[in-house]
């Protein structure tokens, strides 16, 4: 066949068949060959042939099977927290402080600590979800309201530590309210923080009292959290109610509404906004505001002159924990004076609950501050909380800017 | 129906690309009923299965199996069973266990009377007080408004980017194309809160751009960023790559031959675009709209940072779970509303797509290169995407720079202390020690994402093939369940997993497996939608051709469909990896001390107020993910470069097609 010599080396099958013996190639075989080459040619390799395809896909499948097997093999091994002798710590303070407590405990006792950091609300939700078989042994730090709620719901165990007598009166009262299912580890005072440069630019005097916040010069310059989502703001709401009486407090907050630019979702957001100049004044816990100042932002703090409230950081043993003995060891460890004095190293400026512990230098000194006698039992009660929040939603938030 | 003789003739005739203008009603997915018998009842050519006295036994069996609606081949049955079982165990059971439990207890606790019982469903999220002028509207309305706005604008931008990337002469060059695709993919890598923070640093009241504009033009700085506008902007930024990936695969597969036909009929390029190209792109557009809307529904980080007083369902739900008023019943009710919204959009999308055929890849090759875009159109698209590209570059530039600044807003001195703090390496005495605080979580994130990505891609492709190409009772229900699995808020599914898999028979809390599973089941539906859209464009006659050559379903999938689905596979793989690495709301409740993730660690750093280390961490994470994504995309596209070669054998029947075919 002379015509084939004009064709290049690699010719399609059908041409080869022509070359051999055209007459004997059946119509059906030709059709089949045509379809095959049509399908094969649609792949990106073109007429390179289907053989090349096979090599490509098989390693992929092998790799996938291998990966699945690896996953099932290594990743499904039983968790260490349940097997070996390790303390499973649920920590609701700032990351730095959590890491400090963990490393200190490990160094002192040689027992490993598996630490997970969660905000107080998330921690409570997780403990509730895992009620049947808790993943954690002990819950340290976090707003006392959440610890009280956990105590009321039976998620925590009662325990009286030998260090209880060394604690401040407010910490012991807190333990009583929680029926020894929880204890106070620190106290955080509520206060006002402001951006010095911003206020100077707007020619407004620095606020010193709650009533100073109603000044017209501060219109749209104040931020505070939403009490539905933030424990900080709920403490502020309850504080104002206890200071002024409920109706007076709500009238005050209605007037404050005009000056509030945003009810933030988290408790620390107002301080962050004031630090960056997005707002001028923040109503928040003083230790968070001091932390911003220590970091280098131009924030000054003050405690309101009429009086202010506070939160208590709690600690609770988880009911049904896997390692109750080690948990009690950590419980006693966390209430010791020398351990509580370490908070300064972790940039935590709350007031420690052990009366012999050192108060950090930058922390707000309680001597010059007028504190109310915060009623945890009453304002931690779910019914009161629900009623106050409902009232706040309809009277205040509905008319927010 | 007297279908068979016609069917066999059609199967062997030179196939023609069935276009949208064909007037034969066919399902978008699945072979037409006319040819169904050809695949399920292989008889000899021109044969009959009329009821004769001398029917062989196997023909009778085949006839009986043809009557059954269930698939009759082993591979499809296995895949169907595995999919349904996996969905039941890992999606339906945890939800029923936790959310409906919460709803049921709330129902019991609610007072008697219809109003009290109905209150369990939280009707306050649907209140219309803003229309009366005296209050705020319910968060459900906010969610819908924001979702629609974000979906439409993200789809618009993504389509513009896809058209430019595929058809514009500048984008076809290697550098230009790589740059465009790089910028388009960058916002997919969104560490939580980091982009919101970067936007505040740029556009907040005290932001760099705001202050610059105030100095230059005298416009006073305001707080416009906090609220629906800022939220919409952040979501536009974040979701355009999703639309881009979805639409790009569709655009690359458009049949150029139809556009050429329109040109030969003297249509201008604009007319061709409007009447031929755009309608053919519908599956891609529809999927992009659906995906972006659902992403907006489930968006958790942006409303927290930029939402201001504008409440949406996802943040309401989070605070119902962890807020001061712990109310799991409310959370369950809000999750139900979210799911209903997602399903409503899914139903609307199906209505819009209808039963028309969008097939683009037929049995015959010989397609040519696509026509370039109409000039004014391409200028318009460029004008549309340029601001978005600039904003993306600015935001990510800020993110990267923020890690090297001592204290953003106060002290702008360059420092590498933050980087050393998070990713420090100590090389002393020949041994390498990782001293940075972020190494464990970063390495664990990469490891788990690398495990989850191929599993996600495999599940997406198999699931998409099952839904698009196979018929069985409950197919639409399965598709709807998969859409729902995508739309479930991460908070809900995270808590559900933490509660359900905390005891025998599946004790998974505290392991890495629970994280991998949550990744796979949350990210698989996106790849699945892309695969379904891509399969809509592939002519079922290819499946039939393969079946006539006696290939089973598995062989067909492997050797015919998978090569054509390569862009969809690539998208599923890349998306699965990146979403696993940046997942936030679902993993908050699932991380453990041994398996900590980058995102939760970042949240911890930010709540601690350590912005320098947090920005450094976020910057390194973005760069690492970007490198991985770009190399994955390059590797997966490696084969496609060859298609631009000129065909070597013009006399052969069907030859290497151009880009538009694969």
PDB file of C-alpha atoms in Angstrom, chain B residues 138-149 235 293 296-298 310-314 316 338 341:
ATOM      1  CA  UNK B 138     -36.101  40.116  63.104  1.00  0.00           C
ATOM      2  CA  UNK B 139     -32.747  38.542  62.364  1.00  0.00           C
ATOM      3  CA  UNK B 140     -34.291  36.163  59.840  1.00  0.00           C
ATOM      4  CA  UNK B 141     -35.128  39.087  57.550  1.00  0.00           C
ATOM      5  CA  UNK B 142     -31.641  40.456  58.036  1.00  0.00           C
ATOM      6  CA  UNK B 143     -30.192  37.093  57.124  1.00  0.00           C
ATOM      7  CA  UNK B 144     -32.229  36.809  53.948  1.00  0.00           C
ATOM      8  CA  UNK B 145     -31.433  40.353  52.840  1.00  0.00           C
ATOM      9  CA  UNK B 146     -27.728  39.951  53.491  1.00  0.00           C
ATOM     10  CA  UNK B 147     -27.658  36.514  51.889  1.00  0.00           C
ATOM     11  CA  UNK B 148     -29.347  37.665  48.707  1.00  0.00           C
ATOM     12  CA  UNK B 149     -27.142  40.751  48.430  1.00  0.00           C
ATOM     13  CA  UNK B 235     -18.819  38.647  52.540  1.00  0.00           C
ATOM     14  CA  UNK B 293     -26.212  32.176  49.788  1.00  0.00           C
ATOM     15  CA  UNK B 296     -23.657  33.726  53.869  1.00  0.00           C
ATOM     16  CA  UNK B 297     -26.211  31.931  56.032  1.00  0.00           C
ATOM     17  CA  UNK B 298     -23.510  30.017  57.814  1.00  0.00           C
ATOM     18  CA  UNK B 310     -27.230  44.172  62.714  1.00  0.00           C
ATOM     19  CA  UNK B 311     -28.123  40.730  64.013  1.00  0.00           C
ATOM     20  CA  UNK B 312     -28.237  37.662  61.780  1.00  0.00           C
ATOM     21  CA  UNK B 313     -29.389  34.131  62.487  1.00  0.00           C
ATOM     22  CA  UNK B 314     -25.931  32.575  62.706  1.00  0.00           C
ATOM     23  CA  UNK B 316     -28.052  34.747  67.222  1.00  0.00           C
ATOM     24  CA  UNK B 338     -31.658  28.357  58.751  1.00  0.00           C
ATOM     25  CA  UNK B 341     -34.079  28.968  54.239  1.00  0.00           C
TER      26      UNK B 341
END
